[in-house]
Amino acid sequence: MTATDQADRRRVFADLTPLRTSAHYRRLWFGNTVSWVGQGMTALAVSLQVYEITRSPFSVGLVGLFSLVPLIVFGLYGGAIADTVDRRKLGLASATGSAVLSAALATAAFAGFHHVWFLYAIVALQSVCAALNSPARTSMIPRLLPAEQLRAANALNSMTMTFGTLVGPSLGGLIVGVGGFQTAYLIDAFAFSAALYAMWRLPSMLPERTGAMGAPPAGGWGRASVLDGLRFLATRPNLRMTFFSDFCAMILAHPRALFPVVAVLWYDGDATTTGLLAAAPAAGALLGGVLSGWQGRIRHHGQAILLAVACWGTAIAVFGLTRELWLGLVLLALAGYSDTVSMIFRNTMMQVAAPDEMRGRLQGVFIVVVAGGPRLGDFLAGSVADLTSPAVAITGGGIACVLAIGALALYGRGFRRYDALNPTA
């Protein structure tokens, strides 16, 4: 293949340059991919085990609550810790904690210790470890790669998350059926070894102490305050806009909670149809990472985010009008693709435009937004559907998303003009 052909290929498919140029990033990416699959396996296995013990859908639903609350509560503090200590050590400690907790699940399953409270406790502690690990791991990437490779790295990272979300639960169900819960948990515990090895090989990653405002923070460098991070965000309109734009999509136009209803009412389907509806956005998201090469030519990241969120809202609005399953799946896949485009550029802006000593806290806010936004969206969609109809909730939500992102576009002139070659927060 000639150099020209390779360049043409990169314009379509994901840019693999970060994997080729940085051994540290390559190991971190591979370890993260393996651990995401393992965590997806464990998440499904825990839900299956809870149902086997209780035969209660409500009890299974509580698994999500015990996972969500610690993630939101500790997300902000995890980011503050990541801006205070050696991020490599924090990543090692939190990944080790996750591996130990998976091993505890396997040990309990082997020993026949089947208690719901134990599973809830482990799930909550796993979320604490994830809330500590994610800001540390993500804020290290700009230290491993040059700024011009961060967009490509975020596209590769999006593929990791989506791949784990798609493959992990499917593989987990297969392994539980063949080898039992203990086998799935044990595989997850061993899967963390790849992430631990990648962290172990990294150099020290103490935050760079340059001062977010050009001077040391009022509290000194001995600690990093969550409130300082929020105050910093309040003074950076472009970074704030990345979060506001995501809220438009995740809160106003998030139809996930209505998939079981529309599968029956619109498509005369069953649980399999619901599964297809849930998988379609994830498939589109994975495609968004795979076909991300064209994004390297985009300089105005703010405009790209606004357009991507508008595409999400439009796809959801039209999905609420269609009654053909194949068309509905295509529209949901398009929405997932748009969401990945938005996420890639939002992450890149945070990593490039923010100083190193603030990256952990901004990633902590990102965790809270990503974890909490869709849940608020589920509540809003369910409430509106109950008062009106699923069609009104979904189509109205999509239209509201487009109108809201349009208002943000009019308000955020600096965000529209954001230039990746001259980034400003």
Coordinates of C-alpha atoms in Angstrom, one line a residue:
M1 CA 0.0 0.0 0.0
T2 CA 1.4 3.4 -1.0
A3 CA 1.8 6.4 1.3
T4 CA -1.1 8.0 -0.5
D5 CA -3.4 5.0 0.0
Q6 CA -2.5 4.9 3.7
A7 CA -3.4 8.6 4.0
D8 CA -6.7 8.0 2.2
R9 CA -7.4 5.1 4.6
R10 CA -6.7 7.3 7.6
R11 CA -9.3 9.8 6.4
V12 CA -12.0 7.2 6.8
F13 CA -10.8 4.7 9.5
A14 CA -9.5 5.4 13.0
D15 CA -6.1 6.9 13.2
L16 CA -3.8 4.4 14.8
T17 CA -0.8 6.8 15.2
P18 CA -1.1 6.9 19.0
L19 CA -0.8 3.1 19.2
R20 CA 2.3 3.2 16.9
T21 CA 4.2 6.0 18.5
S22 CA 3.7 5.5 22.2
A23 CA 4.4 2.1 23.9
H24 CA 3.0 3.5 27.1
Y25 CA -0.3 4.5 25.5
R26 CA -0.4 1.2 23.6
R27 CA -0.2 -0.9 26.8
L28 CA -2.6 1.4 28.6
W29 CA -5.2 1.1 25.7
F30 CA -4.9 -2.6 25.5
G31 CA -5.1 -3.1 29.2
N32 CA -8.2 -0.8 29.4
T33 CA -9.8 -2.7 26.5
V34 CA -9.4 -6.1 28.3
S35 CA -10.6 -4.7 31.6
W36 CA -13.7 -3.1 30.0
V37 CA -14.7 -6.5 28.6
G38 CA -14.1 -8.1 32.0
Q39 CA -16.2 -5.5 33.8
G40 CA -19.0 -6.0 31.3
M41 CA -18.9 -9.7 32.1
T42 CA -19.0 -9.1 35.8
A43 CA -21.9 -6.5 35.6
L44 CA -24.1 -9.0 33.8
A45 CA -23.0 -11.9 36.1
V46 CA -23.9 -9.9 39.2
S47 CA -27.3 -9.1 37.8
L48 CA -28.0 -12.7 36.9
Q49 CA -26.8 -13.9 40.3
V50 CA -29.0 -11.4 42.1
Y51 CA -32.0 -12.5 40.1
E52 CA -31.2 -16.2 40.8
I53 CA -31.1 -15.5 44.5
T54 CA -34.2 -13.2 44.8
R55 CA -36.3 -13.8 41.7
S56 CA -37.1 -10.1 42.0
P57 CA -36.7 -7.6 39.1
F58 CA -36.6 -4.8 41.7
S59 CA -33.6 -6.4 43.4
V60 CA -31.8 -6.5 40.0
G61 CA -32.6 -2.9 39.5
L62 CA -31.0 -2.0 42.8
V63 CA -27.7 -3.2 41.3
G64 CA -27.7 -0.2 39.1
L65 CA -28.5 2.1 42.0
F66 CA -25.6 0.7 44.1
S67 CA -23.3 1.2 41.2
L68 CA -24.5 4.7 40.2
V69 CA -24.5 6.5 43.6
P70 CA -20.8 5.8 44.5
L71 CA -19.8 6.7 41.0
I72 CA -21.5 10.1 41.2
V73 CA -20.4 10.8 44.8
F74 CA -16.8 9.7 44.4
G75 CA -16.4 10.9 40.8
L76 CA -15.7 14.5 41.8
Y77 CA -13.4 13.5 44.7
G78 CA -11.6 11.0 42.5
G79 CA -10.7 13.8 40.2
A80 CA -9.5 16.0 43.0
I81 CA -7.3 13.2 44.3
A82 CA -5.9 12.6 40.8
D83 CA -4.8 16.3 40.8
T84 CA -3.0 15.8 44.1
V85 CA -1.1 12.5 44.0
D86 CA 1.0 10.5 41.6
R87 CA -1.7 9.5 39.0
R88 CA 0.3 6.3 38.2
K89 CA 0.1 5.2 41.9
L90 CA -3.6 6.1 42.1
G91 CA -4.3 4.1 38.9
L92 CA -2.4 1.1 40.2
A93 CA -4.1 1.2 43.6
S94 CA -7.6 1.6 42.2
A95 CA -7.1 -1.1 39.5
T96 CA -5.7 -3.5 42.2
G97 CA -8.8 -2.8 44.3
S98 CA -11.1 -3.7 41.4
A99 CA -9.1 -6.9 40.7
V100 CA -9.3 -7.9 44.4
L101 CA -13.1 -7.2 44.5
S102 CA -13.6 -9.4 41.4
A103 CA -11.5 -12.1 43.1
A104 CA -13.8 -11.7 46.2
L105 CA -16.8 -12.3 44.1
A106 CA -15.3 -15.4 42.6
T107 CA -14.2 -16.7 46.0
A108 CA -17.7 -16.2 47.5
A109 CA -19.3 -18.0 44.5
F110 CA -16.9 -20.9 44.8
A111 CA -17.7 -21.2 48.5
G112 CA -21.4 -21.0 48.0
F113 CA -21.7 -17.7 49.8
H114 CA -24.8 -16.4 48.0
H115 CA -26.1 -13.2 49.7
V116 CA -27.5 -10.2 48.0
W117 CA -26.1 -7.7 50.5
F118 CA -22.6 -9.0 49.7
L119 CA -23.1 -8.5 46.0
Y120 CA -24.5 -5.0 46.5
A121 CA -21.5 -4.1 48.7
I122 CA -19.0 -5.4 46.2
V123 CA -20.7 -3.5 43.3
A124 CA -20.6 -0.3 45.4
L125 CA -16.9 -0.7 46.2
Q126 CA -16.2 -1.4 42.5
S127 CA -17.8 1.8 41.6
V128 CA -15.6 3.7 44.1
C129 CA -12.5 2.1 42.5
A130 CA -13.8 3.1 39.0
A131 CA -14.4 6.7 40.2
L132 CA -10.8 6.9 41.4
N133 CA -9.3 5.1 38.4
S134 CA -11.0 6.9 35.5
P135 CA -9.8 10.5 36.2
A136 CA -6.3 9.2 36.9
R137 CA -6.0 7.2 33.8
T138 CA -7.7 9.7 31.5
S139 CA -5.6 12.7 32.8
M140 CA -2.4 10.8 32.1
I141 CA -3.0 10.5 28.3
P142 CA -2.1 14.1 27.5
R143 CA 1.2 13.4 29.2
L144 CA 1.9 10.4 27.0
L145 CA 1.0 11.8 23.6
P146 CA 1.5 15.1 21.8
A147 CA -1.6 17.4 21.5
E148 CA -2.1 16.7 17.8
Q149 CA -2.7 13.0 18.6
L150 CA -5.2 13.4 21.4
R151 CA -8.3 13.4 19.1
A152 CA -7.2 10.1 17.6
A153 CA -6.5 8.7 21.1
N154 CA -10.0 9.7 22.2
A155 CA -11.5 8.0 19.2
L156 CA -9.6 4.8 20.1
N157 CA -10.7 5.1 23.7
S158 CA -14.3 5.4 22.6
M159 CA -13.9 2.1 20.7
T160 CA -12.6 0.5 23.9
M161 CA -15.7 1.5 25.9
T162 CA -18.2 0.6 23.3
F163 CA -16.5 -2.7 22.5
G164 CA -16.5 -3.6 26.2
T165 CA -20.2 -2.6 26.5
L166 CA -21.2 -4.8 23.5
V167 CA -18.9 -7.8 24.0
G168 CA -18.6 -8.0 27.8
P169 CA -22.2 -8.8 28.7
S170 CA -22.6 -11.2 25.8
L171 CA -19.4 -13.0 26.7
G172 CA -20.4 -12.9 30.4
G173 CA -23.8 -14.6 29.7
L174 CA -22.0 -17.3 27.7
I175 CA -19.4 -18.0 30.4
V176 CA -22.0 -18.0 33.2
G177 CA -24.0 -20.5 31.3
V178 CA -21.0 -22.8 30.8
G179 CA -18.9 -22.3 33.9
G180 CA -21.0 -20.5 36.5
F181 CA -20.8 -17.1 38.1
Q182 CA -17.4 -17.9 39.7
T183 CA -15.8 -18.4 36.3
A184 CA -16.9 -15.1 35.0
Y185 CA -15.7 -13.3 38.2
L186 CA -12.4 -15.1 38.1
I187 CA -11.8 -14.2 34.4
D188 CA -12.5 -10.5 35.3
A189 CA -10.0 -10.6 38.1
F190 CA -7.3 -11.9 35.8
A191 CA -8.3 -9.4 33.1
F192 CA -7.2 -6.6 35.3
S193 CA -3.6 -7.9 35.1
A194 CA -3.3 -6.2 31.7
A195 CA -4.3 -2.9 33.1
L196 CA -2.0 -3.3 36.1
Y197 CA 1.0 -4.2 33.9
A198 CA 0.3 -1.1 31.8
M199 CA 0.2 1.1 34.8
W200 CA 3.3 -0.5 36.3
R201 CA 5.3 0.3 33.2
L202 CA 4.4 4.0 33.3
P203 CA 6.7 6.7 34.6
S204 CA 5.7 8.8 37.6
M205 CA 2.7 11.0 36.8
L206 CA 2.6 13.8 39.4
P207 CA 0.4 16.7 38.2
E208 CA 2.3 19.6 36.6
R209 CA 2.2 22.5 39.0
T210 CA 1.9 25.5 36.7
G211 CA -1.2 27.0 38.3
A212 CA -4.6 27.1 36.6
M213 CA -4.7 30.9 36.6
G214 CA -1.0 31.3 36.1
A215 CA -0.3 31.1 39.8
P216 CA -0.5 28.5 42.6
P217 CA -4.0 27.9 44.0
A218 CA -5.0 29.6 47.2
G219 CA -4.8 26.4 49.2
G220 CA -1.3 25.6 48.0
W221 CA -0.1 22.5 46.1
G222 CA -0.6 20.2 49.0
R223 CA -4.2 19.4 48.1
A224 CA -6.6 19.8 45.2
S225 CA -10.1 21.1 46.1
V226 CA -13.3 20.0 44.3
L227 CA -14.6 23.5 44.7
D228 CA -11.5 24.9 43.2
G229 CA -12.1 22.7 40.2
L230 CA -15.7 23.9 39.9
R231 CA -14.6 27.6 40.3
F232 CA -12.1 27.0 37.5
L233 CA -14.8 25.6 35.3
A234 CA -17.1 28.6 36.0
T235 CA -14.4 30.8 34.5
R236 CA -13.9 28.7 31.3
P237 CA -16.9 29.2 29.0
N238 CA -15.7 26.8 26.3
L239 CA -15.2 23.9 28.7
R240 CA -18.6 24.6 30.3
M241 CA -20.2 24.4 27.0
T242 CA -18.9 20.9 26.5
F243 CA -20.9 19.8 29.5
F244 CA -24.0 21.9 28.6
S245 CA -24.1 20.4 25.1
D246 CA -24.0 16.9 26.5
F247 CA -26.8 17.6 28.9
C248 CA -29.0 18.7 25.9
A249 CA -28.6 15.2 24.4
M250 CA -28.6 13.0 27.6
I251 CA -31.4 14.7 29.5
L252 CA -33.8 16.0 26.9
A253 CA -33.5 13.2 24.2
H254 CA -32.6 9.9 25.9
P255 CA -35.2 7.3 25.0
R256 CA -33.5 4.2 26.6
A257 CA -36.0 3.8 29.4
L258 CA -38.9 3.5 26.8
F259 CA -37.3 0.8 24.7
P260 CA -39.3 -2.1 26.4
V261 CA -42.5 -0.1 25.8
V262 CA -42.0 0.8 22.2
A263 CA -40.7 -2.7 21.4
V264 CA -44.2 -4.0 22.2
L265 CA -46.4 -1.1 21.2
W266 CA -44.7 0.0 18.0
Y267 CA -43.0 -3.2 16.7
D268 CA -45.2 -5.9 18.3
G269 CA -41.9 -7.3 19.6
D270 CA -40.6 -8.9 22.8
A271 CA -37.4 -8.9 24.9
T272 CA -35.3 -9.7 21.7
T273 CA -36.6 -6.5 20.1
T274 CA -35.8 -4.5 23.2
G275 CA -32.3 -5.9 23.1
L276 CA -31.9 -4.9 19.4
L277 CA -33.1 -1.3 20.3
A278 CA -30.6 -1.1 23.1
A279 CA -27.7 -2.5 21.0
A280 CA -28.3 -0.2 18.0
P281 CA -26.9 3.0 19.6
A282 CA -23.9 1.0 20.9
A283 CA -23.3 -0.4 17.4
G284 CA -23.4 3.1 16.0
A285 CA -21.1 4.4 18.7
L286 CA -18.6 1.7 17.8
L287 CA -18.8 2.6 14.2
G288 CA -18.2 6.3 15.2
G289 CA -14.9 5.3 16.6
V290 CA -13.9 3.0 13.8
L291 CA -14.8 5.6 11.1
S292 CA -13.2 8.5 12.9
G293 CA -10.3 9.3 10.5
W294 CA -12.1 12.2 8.9
Q295 CA -12.3 14.0 12.2
G296 CA -8.6 14.8 12.0
R297 CA -9.4 17.5 9.4
I298 CA -11.8 19.3 11.7
R299 CA -10.3 22.4 13.4
H300 CA -13.4 24.0 14.9
H301 CA -14.3 21.4 17.6
G302 CA -17.0 23.5 19.1
Q303 CA -18.9 23.6 15.8
A304 CA -18.5 19.8 15.4
I305 CA -19.9 19.2 18.9
L306 CA -22.9 21.4 18.2
L307 CA -23.7 19.7 14.9
A308 CA -23.2 16.2 16.4
V309 CA -25.6 16.9 19.2
A310 CA -28.1 18.4 16.7
C311 CA -27.8 15.2 14.7
W312 CA -28.5 13.1 17.8
G313 CA -31.6 15.1 18.6
T314 CA -32.8 14.9 15.0
A315 CA -32.3 11.1 14.8
I316 CA -34.2 10.6 18.1
A317 CA -37.0 12.8 17.0
V318 CA -37.5 10.9 13.7
F319 CA -37.1 7.6 15.6
G320 CA -40.2 8.6 17.6
L321 CA -42.2 8.9 14.3
T322 CA -41.2 5.7 12.6
R323 CA -42.9 2.3 13.1
E324 CA -40.6 0.2 10.9
L325 CA -38.1 -1.7 13.1
W326 CA -35.2 -1.6 10.6
L327 CA -35.5 2.1 10.2
G328 CA -35.7 2.6 13.9
L329 CA -32.5 0.7 14.4
V330 CA -30.8 2.7 11.7
L331 CA -31.8 6.0 13.4
L332 CA -30.7 4.8 16.8
A333 CA -27.4 3.7 15.3
L334 CA -27.0 7.2 13.7
A335 CA -27.7 8.7 17.1
G336 CA -25.0 6.5 18.7
Y337 CA -22.6 7.5 15.9
S338 CA -23.3 11.2 16.6
D339 CA -22.8 10.8 20.3
T340 CA -19.4 9.3 19.8
V341 CA -18.3 12.2 17.5
S342 CA -19.5 14.6 20.2
M343 CA -17.7 12.7 23.0
I344 CA -14.4 12.5 21.0
F345 CA -14.3 16.3 20.5
R346 CA -15.5 17.1 24.0
N347 CA -12.8 14.9 25.6
T348 CA -10.1 16.4 23.3
M349 CA -11.1 20.0 24.2
M350 CA -10.9 19.2 27.9
Q351 CA -7.5 17.6 27.6
V352 CA -6.0 20.3 25.4
A353 CA -7.6 23.5 26.7
A354 CA -7.3 22.7 30.4
P355 CA -4.0 22.8 32.4
D356 CA -2.7 19.6 33.7
E357 CA -3.4 20.3 37.4
M358 CA -7.1 20.6 36.6
R359 CA -7.5 17.6 34.2
G360 CA -8.4 15.2 37.0
R361 CA -11.1 17.3 38.4
L362 CA -12.6 18.0 35.0
Q363 CA -12.6 14.3 34.3
G364 CA -14.4 13.9 37.6
V365 CA -17.1 16.3 36.5
F366 CA -17.3 14.4 33.2
I367 CA -17.9 11.1 35.1
V368 CA -20.8 12.7 37.0
V369 CA -22.3 14.1 33.8
V370 CA -21.9 10.8 31.9
A371 CA -23.3 8.8 34.8
G372 CA -26.0 11.1 36.0
G373 CA -27.2 12.7 32.7
P374 CA -28.7 9.6 31.2
R375 CA -30.4 8.6 34.4
L376 CA -32.1 12.0 34.5
G377 CA -33.0 11.5 30.9
D378 CA -34.6 8.1 31.7
F379 CA -36.7 9.7 34.4
L380 CA -37.8 12.6 32.2
A381 CA -38.6 10.3 29.2
G382 CA -40.6 7.9 31.5
S383 CA -42.5 10.8 33.2
V384 CA -43.4 12.5 29.9
A385 CA -44.5 9.2 28.3
D386 CA -46.7 8.4 31.3
L387 CA -48.4 11.8 31.1
T388 CA -48.7 11.8 27.3
S389 CA -47.4 8.9 25.1
P390 CA -44.0 7.3 24.2
A391 CA -44.1 9.0 20.8
V392 CA -44.6 12.5 22.3
A393 CA -41.8 11.8 24.9
I394 CA -39.3 10.6 22.3
T395 CA -40.1 13.0 19.4
G396 CA -40.7 15.9 21.7
G397 CA -37.4 15.2 23.5
G398 CA -35.5 15.1 20.2
I399 CA -37.0 18.4 19.1
A400 CA -36.2 20.0 22.5
C401 CA -32.6 18.8 22.2
V402 CA -32.3 20.5 18.8
L403 CA -33.8 23.7 20.0
A404 CA -31.7 23.7 23.1
I405 CA -28.4 23.1 21.2
G406 CA -29.5 25.8 18.8
A407 CA -29.9 28.2 21.7
L408 CA -26.4 27.2 23.0
A409 CA -25.0 27.8 19.6
L410 CA -26.4 31.4 19.5
Y411 CA -25.1 32.0 23.1
G412 CA -21.7 30.4 22.8
R413 CA -20.0 32.4 20.0
G414 CA -16.6 31.7 21.4
F415 CA -17.4 28.0 21.5
R416 CA -18.4 28.1 17.8
R417 CA -15.1 29.8 17.0
Y418 CA -13.0 27.4 19.1
D419 CA -9.9 26.5 17.0
A420 CA -8.0 23.3 17.8
L421 CA -4.8 25.0 16.5
N422 CA -5.2 27.8 19.0
P423 CA -7.2 26.3 21.9
T424 CA -8.7 28.4 24.6
A425 CA -10.7 27.2 27.6

